Amino acid sequence: MSEVIGVIGAGYVGAATAAGFAHLGYSVAVVDTDAAKVDGILCGRSGLTEPGLDDLIEAAHENSTITASTSYSVLTDATIVFVCVPTPMRSDGAADLTFIDTALSGVEPYLEPDDVVVLKSTVPVGTGDAVAERLGSAGVHVVNNPEFLREGHTVEDFLAPDRVVVGGDPAAIKRVTALYRSLHSPIVEVDRASAELAKYACNSFLALKLSFVDELATLAERVGADITEVTDVMAHDDRIGSHFLSPGPGWGGSCFPKDTRALISTATSVERPMRTLAAAVDANEAQTQRIAALIADRLDEPDAAVTLLGLTFKAGTADLRESPALDIALTLSKQGVRVFAHDPTITSAESLVARMPLENPADPSQPTLPVILADPYALDVDTRVIAIVTEWNDYRSLQWSLVAARCPHAVVIDTRGIVDAALVRSAGLQLYRIGIAEDW
Ligand code: NAD
């Protein structure tokens, strides 16, 4: 355990990395520009609703194996520094590497010869080489170690990854893989460009799969089929696999939208366009707009209201970034529809605004954010459509008789295929499930 771990950025990836390595027995120093995150870690909390994460951080805090600061000087003793800062999307679709650049400038004064900088953030091909060139003259080694964890499962995925991917300087790779050895997960050593491309390939392939199933669901409705039966048949085929075969309102989140566009951007820049991926991105935008249109089509009166159940981009996370549910809410609200919403992670209008601030709330052309309901039964009496947009378990077991008692004329649109159709219909409510022809 002679290595001392440094972590730059304490978000989903950085907090899990810091907590995970502390759990494995390493001494960990974290730097984040967000003082609230740093204060949280210093009190044993991550500030994220990730199962098990606070337990690990609290234990590390009690054992004094974790420290944090807004000052990069906290990394002085670190021998292996993991860069876990955002790589958001630029307006032209390419990855914005400004956070990486700032993080490197911050840590550079504290690096010593033979230290290792590990790029865990998702970065385009060529980034690792550029960073290696930048830090090489100081005798610092650079390794790419892209992260594959899922929000909602960050600790589980950090401690039991499907694989650990490393690429870069061979001597430094040995030191980085040694950190993970006790996890007994497969370690895949590749060249740097392959490590960088593989991360984009995985996210893009999953997005492609989802877009395919979303379009298949629309087709199933038209040709008299049931998407659940179709995907069940597909899932029996080992070559296809059973994951990522559920249709929905479109994929979103902090990774798929930016990573698909960044890969398209890389491919275009070297004149090897990825047409399949461009089509998936296109289909995804169309899917979210299709759901918004399906909802709008069922509003029969000018005052009719809509309630969206779920606002996060998927269940199990509080992340609202690039959430299709929010897109649907804003699209409807721009059309003048009164939109209400419930989400287990959002307790008030203020907490929604704080997490997803409008660019300029004073601008009258800004769409109105949905009115937040304290519980899914506190429905406005004029609700005509109740749409399940995020697959939270809370919505699988709703008491539909309570819903029907308040809004007997509402129709239910299940975009995630999670409700028990018999229960909804026995409460006297009309139900539409995407991809199921008999409902339409
Ligand atoms: P995040 O937004 O949750 O967290 C990033 C953190 O970095 C924030 O706390 C922010 O304050 C901090 N930060 C920004 N600039 C900084 C700086 N210069 N110095 C110190 N701290 C700084 O981001 P995330 O979701 O953890 O993603 C980080 C990277 O990992 C991205 O490249 C992302 O694509 C990739 N990734 C994310 C996931 C995921 O599920 N979220 C999974 C795999 C890979």
JSON list of C-alpha atoms and ligand atoms in Angstrom, two decimals, residues 8-15 31-34 37 48 72 83-88 98-100 102-103 120-123 146-151 154 199 203 254-255 258-259 319 321, ligand 1:
[
{"chain": "A", "resi": 8, "resn": "ILE", "atom": "CA", "xyz": [-9.59, 15.31, -8.88]},
{"chain": "A", "resi": 9, "resn": "GLY", "atom": "CA", "xyz": [-13.38, 15.81, -9.00]},
{"chain": "A", "resi": 10, "resn": "ALA", "atom": "CA", "xyz": [-15.74, 14.30, -6.43]},
{"chain": "A", "resi": 11, "resn": "GLY", "atom": "CA", "xyz": [-18.81, 13.68, -8.61]},
{"chain": "A", "resi": 12, "resn": "TYR", "atom": "CA", "xyz": [-20.31, 10.28, -9.42]},
{"chain": "A", "resi": 13, "resn": "VAL", "atom": "CA", "xyz": [-17.03, 8.87, -10.72]},
{"chain": "A", "resi": 14, "resn": "GLY", "atom": "CA", "xyz": [-14.60, 10.69, -8.42]},
{"chain": "A", "resi": 15, "resn": "ALA", "atom": "CA", "xyz": [-16.54, 10.06, -5.20]},
{"chain": "A", "resi": 31, "resn": "VAL", "atom": "CA", "xyz": [-9.74, 17.91, -4.56]},
{"chain": "A", "resi": 32, "resn": "ASP", "atom": "CA", "xyz": [-12.95, 19.49, -5.85]},
{"chain": "A", "resi": 33, "resn": "THR", "atom": "CA", "xyz": [-13.71, 23.08, -6.80]},
{"chain": "A", "resi": 34, "resn": "ASP", "atom": "CA", "xyz": [-17.12, 22.72, -5.13]},
{"chain": "A", "resi": 37, "resn": "LYS", "atom": "CA", "xyz": [-18.68, 18.58, -1.87]},
{"chain": "A", "resi": 48, "resn": "LEU", "atom": "CA", "xyz": [-24.98, 11.92, -3.77]},
{"chain": "A", "resi": 72, "resn": "TYR", "atom": "CA", "xyz": [-4.75, 21.17, -5.07]},
{"chain": "A", "resi": 83, "resn": "VAL", "atom": "CA", "xyz": [-8.67, 12.78, -13.04]},
{"chain": "A", "resi": 84, "resn": "CYS", "atom": "CA", "xyz": [-12.47, 12.48, -12.72]},
{"chain": "A", "resi": 85, "resn": "VAL", "atom": "CA", "xyz": [-13.70, 15.89, -13.92]},
{"chain": "A", "resi": 86, "resn": "PRO", "atom": "CA", "xyz": [-16.53, 16.45, -16.41]},
{"chain": "A", "resi": 87, "resn": "THR", "atom": "CA", "xyz": [-16.00, 16.27, -20.17]},
{"chain": "A", "resi": 88, "resn": "PRO", "atom": "CA", "xyz": [-19.26, 17.88, -21.32]},
{"chain": "A", "resi": 98, "resn": "THR", "atom": "CA", "xyz": [-11.48, 22.61, -20.52]},
{"chain": "A", "resi": 99, "resn": "PHE", "atom": "CA", "xyz": [-12.11, 20.90, -17.17]},
{"chain": "A", "resi": 100, "resn": "ILE", "atom": "CA", "xyz": [-9.31, 18.41, -17.92]},
{"chain": "A", "resi": 102, "resn": "THR", "atom": "CA", "xyz": [-7.85, 23.16, -15.59]},
{"chain": "A", "resi": 103, "resn": "ALA", "atom": "CA", "xyz": [-7.42, 20.02, -13.49]},
{"chain": "A", "resi": 120, "resn": "LYS", "atom": "CA", "xyz": [-10.65, 8.29, -15.71]},
{"chain": "A", "resi": 121, "resn": "SER", "atom": "CA", "xyz": [-12.86, 10.93, -17.32]},
{"chain": "A", "resi": 122, "resn": "THR", "atom": "CA", "xyz": [-14.21, 9.94, -20.73]},
{"chain": "A", "resi": 123, "resn": "VAL", "atom": "CA", "xyz": [-11.86, 11.59, -23.23]},
{"chain": "A", "resi": 146, "resn": "PRO", "atom": "CA", "xyz": [-11.83, 4.89, -18.54]},
{"chain": "A", "resi": 147, "resn": "GLU", "atom": "CA", "xyz": [-14.65, 4.36, -16.07]},
{"chain": "A", "resi": 148, "resn": "PHE", "atom": "CA", "xyz": [-17.73, 2.27, -16.89]},
{"chain": "A", "resi": 149, "resn": "LEU", "atom": "CA", "xyz": [-19.76, 2.55, -13.66]},
{"chain": "A", "resi": 150, "resn": "ARG", "atom": "CA", "xyz": [-23.50, 3.22, -13.74]},
{"chain": "A", "resi": 151, "resn": "GLU", "atom": "CA", "xyz": [-25.22, 5.92, -11.73]},
{"chain": "A", "resi": 154, "resn": "THR", "atom": "CA", "xyz": [-21.48, 3.45, -8.47]},
{"chain": "A", "resi": 199, "resn": "LYS", "atom": "CA", "xyz": [-15.26, 3.79, -23.66]},
{"chain": "A", "resi": 203, "resn": "ASN", "atom": "CA", "xyz": [-21.83, 3.83, -24.40]},
{"chain": "A", "resi": 254, "resn": "SER", "atom": "CA", "xyz": [-24.90, 12.84, -18.37]},
{"chain": "A", "resi": 255, "resn": "CYS", "atom": "CA", "xyz": [-23.12, 10.30, -20.59]},
{"chain": "A", "resi": 258, "resn": "LYS", "atom": "CA", "xyz": [-22.54, 13.67, -25.00]},
{"chain": "A", "resi": 259, "resn": "ASP", "atom": "CA", "xyz": [-20.58, 10.48, -25.68]},
{"chain": "A", "resi": 319, "resn": "ASP", "atom": "CA", "xyz": [-29.45, 13.05, -12.03]},
{"chain": "A", "resi": 321, "resn": "ARG", "atom": "CA", "xyz": [-28.96, 15.97, -16.85]},
{"chain": "B", "resi": 1, "resn": "NAD", "atom": "P1", "xyz": [-19.88, 15.05, -12.09]},
{"chain": "B", "resi": 1, "resn": "NAD", "atom": "O1", "xyz": [-20.39, 16.25, -12.77]},
{"chain": "B", "resi": 1, "resn": "NAD", "atom": "O2", "xyz": [-20.79, 14.19, -11.27]},
{"chain": "B", "resi": 1, "resn": "NAD", "atom": "O3", "xyz": [-18.64, 15.42, -11.15]},
{"chain": "B", "resi": 1, "resn": "NAD", "atom": "C1", "xyz": [-17.54, 16.14, -11.59]},
{"chain": "B", "resi": 1, "resn": "NAD", "atom": "C2", "xyz": [-16.92, 16.81, -10.37]},
{"chain": "B", "resi": 1, "resn": "NAD", "atom": "O4", "xyz": [-15.71, 17.48, -10.80]},
{"chain": "B", "resi": 1, "resn": "NAD", "atom": "C3", "xyz": [-17.79, 17.90, -9.74]},
{"chain": "B", "resi": 1, "resn": "NAD", "atom": "O5", "xyz": [-17.90, 17.66, -8.35]},
{"chain": "B", "resi": 1, "resn": "NAD", "atom": "C4", "xyz": [-17.05, 19.19, -10.02]},
{"chain": "B", "resi": 1, "resn": "NAD", "atom": "O6", "xyz": [-17.23, 20.16, -9.01]},
{"chain": "B", "resi": 1, "resn": "NAD", "atom": "C5", "xyz": [-15.63, 18.70, -10.10]},
{"chain": "B", "resi": 1, "resn": "NAD", "atom": "N1", "xyz": [-14.71, 19.56, -10.84]},
{"chain": "B", "resi": 1, "resn": "NAD", "atom": "C6", "xyz": [-14.91, 20.21, -12.00]},
{"chain": "B", "resi": 1, "resn": "NAD", "atom": "N2", "xyz": [-13.79, 20.85, -12.37]},
{"chain": "B", "resi": 1, "resn": "NAD", "atom": "C7", "xyz": [-12.86, 20.60, -11.43]},
{"chain": "B", "resi": 1, "resn": "NAD", "atom": "C8", "xyz": [-11.52, 20.98, -11.25]},
{"chain": "B", "resi": 1, "resn": "NAD", "atom": "N3", "xyz": [-10.88, 21.71, -12.16]},
{"chain": "B", "resi": 1, "resn": "NAD", "atom": "N4", "xyz": [-10.87, 20.56, -10.16]},
{"chain": "B", "resi": 1, "resn": "NAD", "atom": "C9", "xyz": [-11.49, 19.79, -9.23]},
{"chain": "B", "resi": 1, "resn": "NAD", "atom": "N5", "xyz": [-12.76, 19.39, -9.34]},
{"chain": "B", "resi": 1, "resn": "NAD", "atom": "C10", "xyz": [-13.44, 19.79, -10.43]},
{"chain": "B", "resi": 1, "resn": "NAD", "atom": "O7", "xyz": [-19.19, 14.15, -13.25]},
{"chain": "B", "resi": 1, "resn": "NAD", "atom": "P2", "xyz": [-19.17, 12.57, -13.35]},
{"chain": "B", "resi": 1, "resn": "NAD", "atom": "O8", "xyz": [-20.53, 12.09, -13.71]},
{"chain": "B", "resi": 1, "resn": "NAD", "atom": "O9", "xyz": [-18.47, 12.01, -12.18]},
{"chain": "B", "resi": 1, "resn": "NAD", "atom": "O10", "xyz": [-18.26, 12.40, -14.66]},
{"chain": "B", "resi": 1, "resn": "NAD", "atom": "C11", "xyz": [-16.88, 12.64, -14.66]},
{"chain": "B", "resi": 1, "resn": "NAD", "atom": "C12", "xyz": [-16.29, 11.99, -15.90]},
{"chain": "B", "resi": 1, "resn": "NAD", "atom": "O11", "xyz": [-16.51, 10.57, -15.84]},
{"chain": "B", "resi": 1, "resn": "NAD", "atom": "C13", "xyz": [-16.90, 12.45, -17.21]},
{"chain": "B", "resi": 1, "resn": "NAD", "atom": "O12", "xyz": [-15.91, 12.44, -18.21]},
{"chain": "B", "resi": 1, "resn": "NAD", "atom": "C14", "xyz": [-17.93, 11.38, -17.51]},
{"chain": "B", "resi": 1, "resn": "NAD", "atom": "O13", "xyz": [-18.20, 11.26, -18.89]},
{"chain": "B", "resi": 1, "resn": "NAD", "atom": "C15", "xyz": [-17.24, 10.14, -16.98]},
{"chain": "B", "resi": 1, "resn": "NAD", "atom": "N6", "xyz": [-18.14, 9.06, -16.57]},
{"chain": "B", "resi": 1, "resn": "NAD", "atom": "C16", "xyz": [-19.30, 9.33, -15.91]},
{"chain": "B", "resi": 1, "resn": "NAD", "atom": "C17", "xyz": [-20.13, 8.26, -15.52]},
{"chain": "B", "resi": 1, "resn": "NAD", "atom": "C18", "xyz": [-21.45, 8.51, -14.82]},
{"chain": "B", "resi": 1, "resn": "NAD", "atom": "O14", "xyz": [-22.25, 7.59, -14.76]},
{"chain": "B", "resi": 1, "resn": "NAD", "atom": "N7", "xyz": [-21.70, 9.68, -14.30]},
{"chain": "B", "resi": 1, "resn": "NAD", "atom": "C19", "xyz": [-19.75, 6.94, -15.80]},
{"chain": "B", "resi": 1, "resn": "NAD", "atom": "C20", "xyz": [-18.54, 6.71, -16.44]},
{"chain": "B", "resi": 1, "resn": "NAD", "atom": "C21", "xyz": [-17.73, 7.76, -16.84]}
]
